[in-house]
mmCIF file of N, CA and C in Angstrom:
data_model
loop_
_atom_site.group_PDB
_atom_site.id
_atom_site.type_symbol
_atom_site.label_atom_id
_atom_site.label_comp_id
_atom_site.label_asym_id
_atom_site.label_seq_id
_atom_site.Cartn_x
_atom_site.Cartn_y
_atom_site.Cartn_z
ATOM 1 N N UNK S 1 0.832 -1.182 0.000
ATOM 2 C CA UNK S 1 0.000 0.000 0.000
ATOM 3 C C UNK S 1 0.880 1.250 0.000
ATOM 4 N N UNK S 2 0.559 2.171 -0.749
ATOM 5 C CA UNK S 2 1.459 3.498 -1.269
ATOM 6 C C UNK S 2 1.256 4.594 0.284
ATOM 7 N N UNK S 3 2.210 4.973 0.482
ATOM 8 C CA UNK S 3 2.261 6.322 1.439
ATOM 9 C C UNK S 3 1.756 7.405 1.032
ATOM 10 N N UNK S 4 1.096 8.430 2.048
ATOM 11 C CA UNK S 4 0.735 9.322 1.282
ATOM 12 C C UNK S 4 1.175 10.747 2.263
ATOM 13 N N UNK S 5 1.642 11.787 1.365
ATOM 14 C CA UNK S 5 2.087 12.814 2.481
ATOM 15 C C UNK S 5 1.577 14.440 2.112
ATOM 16 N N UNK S 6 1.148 14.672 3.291
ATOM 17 C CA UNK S 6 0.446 16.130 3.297
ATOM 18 C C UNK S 6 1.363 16.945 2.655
ATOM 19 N N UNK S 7 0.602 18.252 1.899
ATOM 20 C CA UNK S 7 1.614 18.945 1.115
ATOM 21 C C UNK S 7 1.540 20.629 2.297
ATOM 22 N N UNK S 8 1.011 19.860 3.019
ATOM 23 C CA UNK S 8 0.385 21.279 3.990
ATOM 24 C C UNK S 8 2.014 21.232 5.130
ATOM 25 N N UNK S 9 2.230 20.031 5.904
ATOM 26 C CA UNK S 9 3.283 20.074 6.860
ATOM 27 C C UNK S 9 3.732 19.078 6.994
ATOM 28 N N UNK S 10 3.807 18.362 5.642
ATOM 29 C CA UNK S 10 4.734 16.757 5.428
ATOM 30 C C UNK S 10 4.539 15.630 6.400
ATOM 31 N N UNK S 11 2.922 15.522 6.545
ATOM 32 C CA UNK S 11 3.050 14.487 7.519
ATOM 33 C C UNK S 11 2.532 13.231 6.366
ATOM 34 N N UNK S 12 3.592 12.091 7.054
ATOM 35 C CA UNK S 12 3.208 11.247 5.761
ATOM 36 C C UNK S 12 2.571 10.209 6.573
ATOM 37 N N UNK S 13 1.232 9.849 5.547
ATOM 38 C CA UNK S 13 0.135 8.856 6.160
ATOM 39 C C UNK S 13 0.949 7.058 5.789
ATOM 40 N N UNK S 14 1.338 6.603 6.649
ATOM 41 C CA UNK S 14 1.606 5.225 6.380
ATOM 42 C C UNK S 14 0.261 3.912 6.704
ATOM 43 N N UNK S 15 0.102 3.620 5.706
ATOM 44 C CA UNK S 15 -1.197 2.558 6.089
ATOM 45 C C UNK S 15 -0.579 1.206 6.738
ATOM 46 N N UNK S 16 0.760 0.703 7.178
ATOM 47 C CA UNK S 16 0.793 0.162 7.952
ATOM 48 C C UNK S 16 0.940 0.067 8.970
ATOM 49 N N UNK S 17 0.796 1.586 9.309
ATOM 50 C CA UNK S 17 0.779 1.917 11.100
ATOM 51 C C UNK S 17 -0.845 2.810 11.167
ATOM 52 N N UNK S 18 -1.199 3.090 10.165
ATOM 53 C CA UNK S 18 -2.649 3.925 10.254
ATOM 54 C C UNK S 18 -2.327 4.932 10.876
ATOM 55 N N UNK S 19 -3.841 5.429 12.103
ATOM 56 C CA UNK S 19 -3.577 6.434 12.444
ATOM 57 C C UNK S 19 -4.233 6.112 14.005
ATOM 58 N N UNK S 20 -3.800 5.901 14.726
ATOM 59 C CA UNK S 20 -4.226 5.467 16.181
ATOM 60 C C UNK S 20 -4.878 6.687 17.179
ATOM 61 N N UNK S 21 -4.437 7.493 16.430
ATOM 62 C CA UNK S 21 -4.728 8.675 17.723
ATOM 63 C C UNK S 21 -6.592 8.944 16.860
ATOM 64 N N UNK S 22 -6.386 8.785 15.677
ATOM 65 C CA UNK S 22 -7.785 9.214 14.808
ATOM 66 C C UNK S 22 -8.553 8.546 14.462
ATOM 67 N N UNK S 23 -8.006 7.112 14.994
ATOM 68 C CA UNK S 23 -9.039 5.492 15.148
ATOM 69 C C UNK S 23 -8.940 4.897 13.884
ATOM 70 N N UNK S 24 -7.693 5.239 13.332
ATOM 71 C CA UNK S 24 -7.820 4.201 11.618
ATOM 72 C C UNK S 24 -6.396 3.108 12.283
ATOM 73 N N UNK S 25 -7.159 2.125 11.933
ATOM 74 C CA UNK S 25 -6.763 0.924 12.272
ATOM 75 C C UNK S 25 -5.203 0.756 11.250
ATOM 76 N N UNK S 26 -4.523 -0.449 11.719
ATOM 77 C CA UNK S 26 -2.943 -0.467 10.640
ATOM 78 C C UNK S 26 -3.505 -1.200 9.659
ATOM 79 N N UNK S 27 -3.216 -0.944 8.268
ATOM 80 C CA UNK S 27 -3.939 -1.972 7.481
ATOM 81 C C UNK S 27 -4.719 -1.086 6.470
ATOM 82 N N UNK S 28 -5.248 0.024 6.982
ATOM 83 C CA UNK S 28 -6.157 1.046 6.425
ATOM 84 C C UNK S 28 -5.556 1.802 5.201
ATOM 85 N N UNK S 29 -6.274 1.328 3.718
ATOM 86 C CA UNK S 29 -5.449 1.765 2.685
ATOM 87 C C UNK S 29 -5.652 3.621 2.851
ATOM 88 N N UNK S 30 -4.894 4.234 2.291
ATOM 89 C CA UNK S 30 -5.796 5.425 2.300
ATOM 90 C C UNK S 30 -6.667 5.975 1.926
ATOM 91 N N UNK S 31 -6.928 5.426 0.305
ATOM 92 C CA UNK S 31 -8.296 5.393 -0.315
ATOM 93 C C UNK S 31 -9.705 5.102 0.510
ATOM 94 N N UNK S 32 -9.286 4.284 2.061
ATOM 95 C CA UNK S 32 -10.227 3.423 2.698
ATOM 96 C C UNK S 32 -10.496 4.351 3.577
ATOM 97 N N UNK S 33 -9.973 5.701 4.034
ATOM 98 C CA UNK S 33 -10.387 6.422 5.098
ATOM 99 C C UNK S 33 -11.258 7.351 4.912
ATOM 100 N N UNK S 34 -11.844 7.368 5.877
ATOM 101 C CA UNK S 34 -13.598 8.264 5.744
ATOM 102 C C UNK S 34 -12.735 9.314 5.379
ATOM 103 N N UNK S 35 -14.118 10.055 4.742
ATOM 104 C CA UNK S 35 -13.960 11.316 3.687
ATOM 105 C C UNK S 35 -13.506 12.748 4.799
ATOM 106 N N UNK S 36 -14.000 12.276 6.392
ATOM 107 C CA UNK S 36 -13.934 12.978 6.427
ATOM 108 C C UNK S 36 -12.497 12.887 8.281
ATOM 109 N N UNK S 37 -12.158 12.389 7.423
ATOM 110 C CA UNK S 37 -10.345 12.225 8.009
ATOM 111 C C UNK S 37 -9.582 13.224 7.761
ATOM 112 N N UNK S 38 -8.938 14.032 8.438
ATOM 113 C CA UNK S 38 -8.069 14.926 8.579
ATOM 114 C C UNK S 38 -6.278 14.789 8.835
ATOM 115 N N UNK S 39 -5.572 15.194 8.288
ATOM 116 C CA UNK S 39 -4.202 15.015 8.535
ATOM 117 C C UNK S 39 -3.981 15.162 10.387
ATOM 118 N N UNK S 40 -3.365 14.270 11.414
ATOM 119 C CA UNK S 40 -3.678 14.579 12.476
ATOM 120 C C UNK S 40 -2.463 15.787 13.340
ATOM 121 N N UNK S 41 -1.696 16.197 12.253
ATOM 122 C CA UNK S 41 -0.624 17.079 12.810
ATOM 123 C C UNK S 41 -1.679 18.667 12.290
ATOM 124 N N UNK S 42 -1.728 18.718 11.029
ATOM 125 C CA UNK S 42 -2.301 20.148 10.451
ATOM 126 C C UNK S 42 -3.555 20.086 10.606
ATOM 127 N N UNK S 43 -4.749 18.918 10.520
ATOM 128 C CA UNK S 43 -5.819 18.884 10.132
ATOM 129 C C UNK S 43 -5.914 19.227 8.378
ATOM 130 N N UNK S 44 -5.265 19.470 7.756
ATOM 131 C CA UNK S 44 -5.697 19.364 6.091
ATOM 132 C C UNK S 44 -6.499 17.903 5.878
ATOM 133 N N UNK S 45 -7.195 18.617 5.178
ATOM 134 C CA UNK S 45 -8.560 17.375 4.101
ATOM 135 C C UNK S 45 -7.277 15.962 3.475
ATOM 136 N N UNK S 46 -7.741 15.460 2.909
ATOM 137 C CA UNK S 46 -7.588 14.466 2.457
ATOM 138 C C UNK S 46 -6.912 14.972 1.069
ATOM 139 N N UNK S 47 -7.838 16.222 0.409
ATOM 140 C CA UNK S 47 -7.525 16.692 -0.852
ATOM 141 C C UNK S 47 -6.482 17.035 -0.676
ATOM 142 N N UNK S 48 -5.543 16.946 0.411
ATOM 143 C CA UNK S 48 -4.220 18.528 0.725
ATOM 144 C C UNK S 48 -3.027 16.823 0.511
ATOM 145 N N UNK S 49 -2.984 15.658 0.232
ATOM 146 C CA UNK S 49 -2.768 14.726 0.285
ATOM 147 C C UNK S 49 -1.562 13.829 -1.216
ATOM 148 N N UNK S 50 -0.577 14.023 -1.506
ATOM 149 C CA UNK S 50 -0.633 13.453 -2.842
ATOM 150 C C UNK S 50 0.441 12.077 -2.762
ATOM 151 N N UNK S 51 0.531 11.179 -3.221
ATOM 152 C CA UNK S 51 1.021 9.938 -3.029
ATOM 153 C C UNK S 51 2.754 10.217 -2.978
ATOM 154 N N UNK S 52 3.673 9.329 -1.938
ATOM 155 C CA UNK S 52 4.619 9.676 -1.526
ATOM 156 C C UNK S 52 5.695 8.869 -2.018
#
């Protein structure tokens, strides 16, 4: 599964650690996270997002 990293404050989403503090389980592609998931360092959308 591809990494994906905010273009807002470089936080890069790894789907094999997910996101624990924001309840996405390890495993969680990123395509798979609700729409309305936020980067958990900046809060940027999903759209602020481009593959890493």
């Amino acid at each position: 599964m591809d990494k994906y990293r905010c273009t807002i404050c470089d936080y890069v989403y790894d789907p094999s650690e997910g996101d624990s503090a924001g309840g996405i389980v390890a495993g969680t592609a990123f395509a798979d996270l609700p729409d309305e998931w936020v980067c958990p360092i900046c809060g940027a959308g999903k759209d602020d997002f481009e593959s890493a």
